[in-house]
CSV table of C-alpha atoms in Angstrom, one decimal:
chain,number,residue,atom,x,y,z
N,164,UNK,CA,20.1,23.7,-2.0
N,165,UNK,CA,22.8,25.8,-0.4
N,166,UNK,CA,25.5,24.3,1.7
N,167,UNK,CA,24.2,25.8,4.9
N,168,UNK,CA,20.8,24.4,4.3
N,169,UNK,CA,22.3,20.9,3.6
N,170,UNK,CA,24.1,21.1,7.0
N,171,UNK,CA,20.8,21.9,8.8
N,172,UNK,CA,19.0,19.0,7.1
N,173,UNK,CA,21.9,16.6,7.8
N,174,UNK,CA,21.6,17.5,11.5
N,175,UNK,CA,17.9,16.9,11.5
N,176,UNK,CA,18.3,13.5,9.7
N,177,UNK,CA,21.1,12.6,12.1
N,178,UNK,CA,18.7,13.0,15.0
N,179,UNK,CA,16.1,10.9,13.3
N,180,UNK,CA,18.7,8.2,12.7
N,181,UNK,CA,19.7,8.3,16.3
N,182,UNK,CA,16.1,7.7,17.3
N,183,UNK,CA,16.0,4.8,14.8
N,184,UNK,CA,19.0,3.2,16.4
N,185,UNK,CA,17.4,3.5,19.8
N,186,UNK,CA,14.2,2.0,18.6
N,187,UNK,CA,15.8,-0.9,16.8
N,188,UNK,CA,18.4,-1.8,19.4
N,189,UNK,CA,20.7,-3.4,16.8
N,190,UNK,CA,22.3,-5.7,19.5
N,191,UNK,CA,19.0,-7.3,20.4
N,192,UNK,CA,17.9,-7.4,16.8
N,193,UNK,CA,21.0,-9.3,15.8
N,194,UNK,CA,20.6,-11.7,18.8
N,195,UNK,CA,17.0,-12.3,17.8
N,196,UNK,CA,18.0,-13.2,14.2
N,197,UNK,CA,20.7,-15.6,15.5
N,198,UNK,CA,18.1,-17.3,17.8
N,199,UNK,CA,15.6,-17.7,15.0
N,200,UNK,CA,18.3,-19.1,12.7
N,201,UNK,CA,19.2,-21.6,15.4
N,202,UNK,CA,15.5,-22.5,15.6
N,203,UNK,CA,15.1,-23.3,11.9
N,204,UNK,CA,18.2,-25.5,12.0
N,205,UNK,CA,16.4,-28.0,14.3
N,206,UNK,CA,14.5,-30.8,12.6
N,207,UNK,CA,11.4,-30.4,14.6
N,208,UNK,CA,11.0,-26.9,13.2
N,209,UNK,CA,9.9,-28.3,9.8
N,210,UNK,CA,7.1,-30.3,11.3
N,211,UNK,CA,4.8,-27.3,11.7
N,212,UNK,CA,4.1,-25.3,8.6
N,213,UNK,CA,2.5,-22.4,10.6
N,214,UNK,CA,5.6,-21.9,12.8
N,215,UNK,CA,7.8,-22.3,9.7
N,216,UNK,CA,6.2,-19.4,7.7
N,217,UNK,CA,5.9,-17.2,10.8
N,218,UNK,CA,9.5,-17.7,11.7
N,219,UNK,CA,10.8,-17.1,8.2
N,220,UNK,CA,8.7,-14.0,7.9
N,221,UNK,CA,10.1,-12.6,11.1
N,222,UNK,CA,13.7,-13.3,10.1
N,223,UNK,CA,13.1,-11.5,6.7
N,224,UNK,CA,11.6,-8.5,8.5
N,225,UNK,CA,14.4,-8.2,11.1
N,226,UNK,CA,17.1,-8.5,8.4
N,227,UNK,CA,15.4,-5.8,6.3
N,228,UNK,CA,15.3,-3.4,9.2
N,229,UNK,CA,18.9,-4.0,10.0
N,230,UNK,CA,19.9,-3.6,6.4
N,231,UNK,CA,17.9,-0.4,6.1
N,232,UNK,CA,19.5,1.2,9.2
N,233,UNK,CA,23.0,0.2,8.0
N,234,UNK,CA,22.4,1.7,4.5
N,235,UNK,CA,21.0,4.9,6.0
N,236,UNK,CA,24.0,5.2,8.3
N,237,UNK,CA,26.4,4.7,5.4
N,238,UNK,CA,24.7,7.4,3.3
N,239,UNK,CA,24.8,9.8,6.2
N,240,UNK,CA,28.5,9.3,6.7
N,241,UNK,CA,29.1,9.8,2.9
N,242,UNK,CA,27.2,13.2,3.1
N,243,UNK,CA,29.2,14.3,6.1
N,244,UNK,CA,32.5,13.5,4.4
N,245,UNK,CA,31.4,15.4,1.3
N,246,UNK,CA,30.5,18.5,3.5
N,247,UNK,CA,33.9,18.5,5.1
N,248,UNK,CA,35.6,18.5,1.6
N,249,UNK,CA,33.2,21.3,0.4
N,250,UNK,CA,34.2,23.4,3.4
N,251,UNK,CA,37.8,23.4,2.1
N,252,UNK,CA,37.0,23.8,-1.6
N,253,UNK,CA,34.0,24.4,-3.8
N,254,UNK,CA,33.2,21.4,-6.0
N,255,UNK,CA,29.9,21.5,-8.0
N,256,UNK,CA,30.0,17.8,-8.9
N,257,UNK,CA,30.6,16.8,-5.2
N,258,UNK,CA,27.8,19.2,-4.1
N,259,UNK,CA,25.4,17.5,-6.6
N,260,UNK,CA,26.4,14.1,-5.3
N,261,UNK,CA,25.8,15.2,-1.7
N,262,UNK,CA,22.3,16.5,-2.7
N,263,UNK,CA,21.4,13.2,-4.4
N,264,UNK,CA,22.5,11.3,-1.3
N,265,UNK,CA,20.6,13.7,0.9
N,266,UNK,CA,17.4,13.0,-1.1
N,267,UNK,CA,17.9,9.3,-0.8
N,268,UNK,CA,18.5,9.5,2.9
N,269,UNK,CA,15.3,11.6,3.4
N,270,UNK,CA,13.3,8.9,1.6
N,271,UNK,CA,14.9,6.1,3.7
N,272,UNK,CA,14.1,7.8,7.0
N,273,UNK,CA,10.6,8.9,6.0
N,274,UNK,CA,10.0,5.2,5.3
N,275,UNK,CA,11.3,4.3,8.7
N,276,UNK,CA,9.2,7.0,10.5
N,277,UNK,CA,6.1,5.6,8.8
N,278,UNK,CA,6.9,1.9,9.5
N,279,UNK,CA,7.2,2.7,13.2
N,280,UNK,CA,3.5,3.4,13.2
N,281,UNK,CA,2.7,-0.1,11.7
N,282,UNK,CA,2.3,-2.6,14.5
N,283,UNK,CA,-1.0,-4.4,13.7
N,284,UNK,CA,-1.0,-8.2,13.0
N,285,UNK,CA,-1.2,-8.0,9.2
N,286,UNK,CA,0.6,-4.7,8.6
N,287,UNK,CA,3.6,-6.3,7.0
N,288,UNK,CA,1.6,-8.4,4.6
N,289,UNK,CA,1.0,-7.8,0.9
N,290,UNK,CA,-2.4,-6.4,-0.2
N,291,UNK,CA,-5.3,-6.8,-2.6
N,292,UNK,CA,-6.7,-3.4,-3.6
N,293,UNK,CA,-10.1,-3.2,-5.4
N,294,UNK,CA,-11.4,-0.1,-7.1
N,295,UNK,CA,-15.1,0.1,-8.1
N,296,UNK,CA,-16.9,2.9,-10.0
N,297,UNK,CA,-19.9,4.2,-8.2
N,298,UNK,CA,-22.0,7.3,-8.8
N,299,UNK,CA,-21.2,9.2,-12.0
N,300,UNK,CA,-21.6,7.0,-15.1
N,301,UNK,CA,-18.8,7.3,-17.6
N,302,UNK,CA,-17.0,9.8,-15.4
N,303,UNK,CA,-17.0,7.4,-12.5
N,304,UNK,CA,-15.6,4.7,-14.7
N,305,UNK,CA,-12.9,7.1,-16.0
N,306,UNK,CA,-12.2,8.2,-12.4
N,307,UNK,CA,-11.7,4.5,-11.4
N,308,UNK,CA,-9.0,4.1,-14.1
N,309,UNK,CA,-7.3,7.2,-12.8
N,310,UNK,CA,-7.2,5.8,-9.3
N,311,UNK,CA,-5.9,2.5,-10.6
N,312,UNK,CA,-3.0,4.3,-12.2
N,313,UNK,CA,-2.4,6.3,-9.0
N,314,UNK,CA,-2.0,3.2,-6.9
N,315,UNK,CA,0.0,1.4,-9.6
N,316,UNK,CA,2.4,4.3,-9.6
N,317,UNK,CA,2.6,4.4,-5.8
N,318,UNK,CA,3.5,0.6,-5.7
N,319,UNK,CA,6.1,1.0,-8.4
N,320,UNK,CA,7.7,4.0,-6.7
N,321,UNK,CA,8.0,1.9,-3.5
N,322,UNK,CA,9.6,-1.0,-5.3
N,323,UNK,CA,6.6,-3.3,-4.8
N,324,UNK,CA,5.6,-5.9,-7.3
N,325,UNK,CA,2.1,-5.1,-8.7
N,326,UNK,CA,-0.2,-7.3,-10.8
N,327,UNK,CA,-3.6,-6.7,-12.3
N,328,UNK,CA,-5.8,-9.5,-10.9
N,329,UNK,CA,-9.1,-8.7,-12.5
N,330,UNK,CA,-10.5,-6.0,-14.7
N,331,UNK,CA,-14.0,-5.2,-15.8
N,332,UNK,CA,-13.9,-2.5,-18.5
N,333,UNK,CA,-16.3,0.4,-18.6
N,334,UNK,CA,-19.1,0.8,-21.2
N,335,UNK,CA,-17.0,3.2,-23.4
N,336,UNK,CA,-14.0,4.1,-21.3
N,337,UNK,CA,-12.3,3.4,-18.0
N,338,UNK,CA,-13.2,0.7,-15.5
N,339,UNK,CA,-16.2,-0.6,-13.7
N,340,UNK,CA,-14.0,-2.6,-11.3
N,341,UNK,CA,-10.4,-3.7,-11.0
N,342,UNK,CA,-8.2,-5.4,-8.4
N,343,UNK,CA,-4.5,-5.0,-7.9
N,344,UNK,CA,-2.2,-7.5,-6.1
N,345,UNK,CA,0.5,-5.4,-4.5
N,346,UNK,CA,3.4,-7.5,-3.1
N,347,UNK,CA,5.9,-5.8,-0.7
N,348,UNK,CA,6.6,-5.3,3.0
N,349,UNK,CA,4.0,-3.1,4.7
N,350,UNK,CA,1.8,-2.9,1.6
N,351,UNK,CA,-1.3,-3.6,3.5
N,352,UNK,CA,-0.3,-1.6,6.6
N,353,UNK,CA,0.2,1.5,4.4
N,354,UNK,CA,-2.7,1.1,2.0
N,355,UNK,CA,-5.4,0.1,4.6
N,356,UNK,CA,-5.8,3.9,5.1
N,357,UNK,CA,-7.1,4.2,1.5
N,358,UNK,CA,-10.2,2.1,2.1
N,359,UNK,CA,-13.2,4.3,1.5
N,360,UNK,CA,-15.0,6.4,-1.1
N,361,UNK,CA,-12.9,8.8,-3.2
N,362,UNK,CA,-14.7,11.8,-4.7
N,363,UNK,CA,-13.5,13.9,-7.7
N,364,UNK,CA,-14.8,17.3,-8.7
N,365,UNK,CA,-13.8,18.3,-12.3
N,366,UNK,CA,-15.0,19.5,-15.7
N,367,UNK,CA,-16.3,16.3,-17.3
N,368,UNK,CA,-14.5,15.4,-20.6
N,369,UNK,CA,-17.7,13.7,-21.7
N,370,UNK,CA,-20.0,16.6,-21.2
N,371,UNK,CA,-21.0,19.1,-23.9
N,372,UNK,CA,-21.1,21.8,-21.2
N,373,UNK,CA,-17.4,22.4,-20.5
N,374,UNK,CA,-18.1,25.0,-17.8
N,375,UNK,CA,-20.1,22.9,-15.5
N,376,UNK,CA,-18.4,21.0,-12.7
N,377,UNK,CA,-19.1,17.3,-12.4
N,378,UNK,CA,-18.8,15.1,-9.3
N,379,UNK,CA,-18.3,11.3,-9.3
N,380,UNK,CA,-17.3,8.6,-6.9
N,381,UNK,CA,-15.3,5.4,-6.7
N,382,UNK,CA,-14.7,3.1,-3.8
N,383,UNK,CA,-11.5,1.5,-2.7
N,384,UNK,CA,-11.3,-1.8,-0.7
N,385,UNK,CA,-8.0,-3.1,0.8
N,386,UNK,CA,-7.4,-6.4,2.4
N,387,UNK,CA,-4.3,-8.4,3.5
N,388,UNK,CA,-3.0,-11.3,1.4
N,389,UNK,CA,-2.9,-14.4,3.5
N,390,UNK,CA,-0.2,-17.0,3.5
N,391,UNK,CA,0.2,-20.5,4.9
N,392,UNK,CA,0.8,-19.1,8.4
N,393,UNK,CA,-2.9,-18.0,8.6
N,394,UNK,CA,-5.4,-20.8,9.4
N,395,UNK,CA,-8.5,-19.4,7.8
N,396,UNK,CA,-10.5,-21.7,5.5
N,397,UNK,CA,-13.9,-21.2,3.8
N,398,UNK,CA,-16.2,-24.3,3.8
N,399,UNK,CA,-16.9,-25.5,0.3
N,400,UNK,CA,-20.7,-25.6,1.1
N,401,UNK,CA,-20.6,-21.9,1.5
N,402,UNK,CA,-19.2,-21.2,-2.0
N,403,UNK,CA,-21.1,-20.6,-5.2
N,404,UNK,CA,-18.8,-20.9,-8.2
N,405,UNK,CA,-19.4,-19.7,-11.7
N,406,UNK,CA,-17.1,-20.5,-14.6
N,407,UNK,CA,-16.9,-19.0,-18.1
N,408,UNK,CA,-14.9,-19.8,-21.2
N,409,UNK,CA,-15.1,-17.3,-24.0
N,410,UNK,CA,-13.1,-17.8,-27.2
N,411,UNK,CA,-12.6,-14.1,-28.1
N,412,UNK,CA,-10.0,-14.7,-30.8
N,413,UNK,CA,-7.6,-17.3,-32.0
N,414,UNK,CA,-4.7,-16.0,-30.0
N,415,UNK,CA,-6.3,-16.1,-26.5
N,416,UNK,CA,-9.2,-17.8,-24.9
N,417,UNK,CA,-10.8,-15.7,-22.2
N,418,UNK,CA,-11.6,-17.6,-19.0
N,419,UNK,CA,-13.0,-16.2,-15.8
N,420,UNK,CA,-14.3,-17.4,-12.5
N,421,UNK,CA,-16.7,-15.7,-10.1
N,422,UNK,CA,-17.0,-16.8,-6.4
N,423,UNK,CA,-19.8,-15.9,-4.1
N,424,UNK,CA,-19.6,-16.4,-0.4
N,425,UNK,CA,-23.3,-17.4,0.3
N,426,UNK,CA,-23.6,-16.5,4.0
N,427,UNK,CA,-22.3,-12.9,3.4
N,428,UNK,CA,-23.1,-12.4,-0.3
N,429,UNK,CA,-19.6,-11.2,-1.0
N,430,UNK,CA,-18.6,-11.7,-4.6
N,431,UNK,CA,-15.2,-11.8,-6.2
N,432,UNK,CA,-14.0,-12.2,-9.8
N,433,UNK,CA,-10.8,-13.2,-11.5
N,434,UNK,CA,-10.1,-13.0,-15.3
N,435,UNK,CA,-6.4,-12.3,-15.7
N,436,UNK,CA,-4.9,-15.8,-15.3
N,437,UNK,CA,-4.4,-18.2,-18.2
N,438,UNK,CA,-6.6,-21.0,-17.0
N,439,UNK,CA,-9.9,-21.5,-15.1
N,440,UNK,CA,-8.1,-23.3,-12.3
N,441,UNK,CA,-5.6,-20.4,-11.9
N,442,UNK,CA,-8.4,-17.9,-11.9
N,443,UNK,CA,-10.3,-20.0,-9.3
N,444,UNK,CA,-7.3,-20.0,-7.1
N,445,UNK,CA,-6.8,-16.3,-7.4
N,446,UNK,CA,-10.5,-15.6,-6.8
N,447,UNK,CA,-10.4,-17.8,-3.7
N,448,UNK,CA,-7.4,-15.9,-2.4
N,449,UNK,CA,-9.1,-12.6,-2.8
N,450,UNK,CA,-12.3,-13.9,-1.1
N,451,UNK,CA,-10.4,-15.3,1.8
N,452,UNK,CA,-8.5,-12.0,2.1
N,453,UNK,CA,-11.7,-9.9,2.2
N,454,UNK,CA,-13.4,-12.3,4.7
N,455,UNK,CA,-10.3,-12.3,6.9
N,456,UNK,CA,-10.4,-8.5,7.0
N,457,UNK,CA,-14.0,-8.6,8.1
N,458,UNK,CA,-13.3,-11.2,10.8
N,459,UNK,CA,-10.5,-9.0,12.1
N,460,UNK,CA,-12.9,-6.0,12.3
N,461,UNK,CA,-15.5,-8.1,14.1
N,462,UNK,CA,-13.0,-9.6,16.5
N,463,UNK,CA,-13.6,-13.3,15.5
N,464,UNK,CA,-11.2,-16.1,14.5
N,465,UNK,CA,-13.0,-18.2,11.9
N,466,UNK,CA,-15.1,-17.4,8.9
N,467,UNK,CA,-18.1,-19.2,10.3
N,468,UNK,CA,-18.1,-16.8,13.2
N,469,UNK,CA,-18.6,-13.7,10.9
N,470,UNK,CA,-22.0,-12.0,11.5
N,471,UNK,CA,-23.3,-11.0,8.1
N,472,UNK,CA,-25.8,-8.4,9.5
N,473,UNK,CA,-22.9,-6.7,11.3
N,474,UNK,CA,-20.8,-6.2,8.2
N,475,UNK,CA,-20.4,-2.5,7.5
N,476,UNK,CA,-18.4,-1.7,4.5
N,477,UNK,CA,-15.8,0.9,5.3
N,478,UNK,CA,-15.6,1.6,1.5
N,479,UNK,CA,-18.9,3.5,1.8
N,480,UNK,CA,-17.3,6.2,4.0
N,481,UNK,CA,-16.2,9.3,2.1
N,482,UNK,CA,-12.5,9.8,3.0
N,483,UNK,CA,-10.9,12.0,0.4
N,484,UNK,CA,-11.8,14.7,-2.1
N,485,UNK,CA,-9.9,15.6,-5.3
N,486,UNK,CA,-10.8,19.0,-6.7
N,487,UNK,CA,-9.4,19.5,-10.3
N,488,UNK,CA,-11.3,22.6,-11.3
N,489,UNK,CA,-11.2,25.6,-11.1
N,490,UNK,CA,-8.3,25.3,-8.6
N,491,UNK,CA,-6.6,22.0,-7.7
N,492,UNK,CA,-6.6,20.5,-4.3
N,493,UNK,CA,-6.7,17.1,-2.7
N,494,UNK,CA,-8.0,16.9,0.9
N,495,UNK,CA,-8.3,14.0,3.3
N,496,UNK,CA,-11.6,14.4,5.1
N,497,UNK,CA,-10.4,12.4,8.2
N,498,UNK,CA,-7.1,14.1,9.0
N,499,UNK,CA,-7.8,17.5,7.1
N,500,UNK,CA,-4.4,17.1,5.5
N,501,UNK,CA,-4.5,18.8,2.0
N,502,UNK,CA,-2.2,19.7,-0.8
N,503,UNK,CA,-2.7,21.8,-4.0
N,504,UNK,CA,-0.4,19.3,-5.9
N,505,UNK,CA,-3.3,17.2,-7.3
N,506,UNK,CA,-1.3,16.1,-10.4
N,507,UNK,CA,1.5,14.8,-8.2
N,508,UNK,CA,-1.0,12.9,-6.0
N,509,UNK,CA,-2.7,11.3,-9.0
N,510,UNK,CA,0.8,10.3,-10.1
N,511,UNK,CA,1.2,8.2,-7.0
N,512,UNK,CA,2.6,10.6,-4.4
N,513,UNK,CA,0.1,9.8,-1.6
N,514,UNK,CA,2.5,9.2,1.3
N,515,UNK,CA,1.6,12.4,3.1
N,516,UNK,CA,-2.0,11.1,3.4
N,517,UNK,CA,-0.8,7.7,4.5
N,518,UNK,CA,1.5,9.1,7.2
N,519,UNK,CA,-1.1,11.5,8.5
N,520,UNK,CA,-3.7,8.8,8.9
N,521,UNK,CA,-1.3,6.5,10.7
N,522,UNK,CA,-0.3,9.3,13.1
N,523,UNK,CA,-3.9,10.1,13.8
N,524,UNK,CA,-4.8,6.5,14.3
N,525,UNK,CA,-1.9,6.0,16.7
N,526,UNK,CA,-2.8,9.2,18.5
N,527,UNK,CA,0.6,10.7,17.8
N,528,UNK,CA,1.5,14.4,17.4
N,529,UNK,CA,-0.4,16.0,14.6
N,530,UNK,CA,1.4,16.5,11.3
N,531,UNK,CA,3.2,19.8,11.1
N,532,UNK,CA,3.6,21.9,7.9
N,533,UNK,CA,7.3,21.1,8.0
N,534,UNK,CA,6.5,17.4,8.0
N,535,UNK,CA,4.1,17.8,5.1
N,536,UNK,CA,6.7,19.8,3.1
N,537,UNK,CA,9.1,16.9,3.4
N,538,UNK,CA,6.6,14.6,1.7
N,539,UNK,CA,5.8,16.9,-1.3
């Protein structure tokens, strides 16, 4: 990037950072952190576990926002100082350093812009993400494994911790179903836009006719991971539990647990933990997460209030199409945002779709081409 273009981009990012400072109001933010720290120093604070977890979560969130702003401001000043020196004398090494810092600042502020659109109750929570192969046989199972890799890459690129909770392998290749546990701030708020059916159109690697296009589907479900601050319990009488112990080899005994919520028929599965008890706990966490998301959608507070007949799975709605042949294109069918960079999208670069969905959902200004270019 030429020096003149760097200057233009620095001016743009300075304006965004100025807006960020206005939104955050660092003085009020610091005062709020101080008030919360004072609260947790009082002995009565520890008597209520719900208040305890809610308060600690708020403190962590406020500190992270403050740290993010301070880091971005420091990087911006570093770039401005480098530009002043480059005006006096050309220095290729200093120019490269300024470009690296500029890229980092762009990423920091893009994250800030997205987070400003996340204000729902559970948006800051971690998430369970389940991928299920649907129509398409072997191709659908292969497609599910490609989506699993895409979301895993996205989580890693955002410095989230990601774990495979359960995995049901396909008949010959790929996956019938798999669930990821993604731990990081705003994981649920960002990924909730991915819930729905994802369709791929490509030349099947399993077909003898290498000229015919093949279409297959996979569904994605996303739900928030609940912590102790959420009072949401499932009555034991409503659970059907199936255990299995399979001694596959001398090195590892395979154990799995399946839970079914009888009133709704929702079933979950866990097989990645070392013991039946651990798999039961994980399966119960996933089930509670899914039922809580349904309760939120229905506007009720407790699991007993969920109306099974009113459950409409959002995962059945077609939300995105991935065309891999003859040309490449990925298009979100809700926002009409599209990109020809299908390989990059499948490598985890899905932020342009996440931001466009959040903007549409919050009825903000539609995404401009300039905005999309910044995400590519």
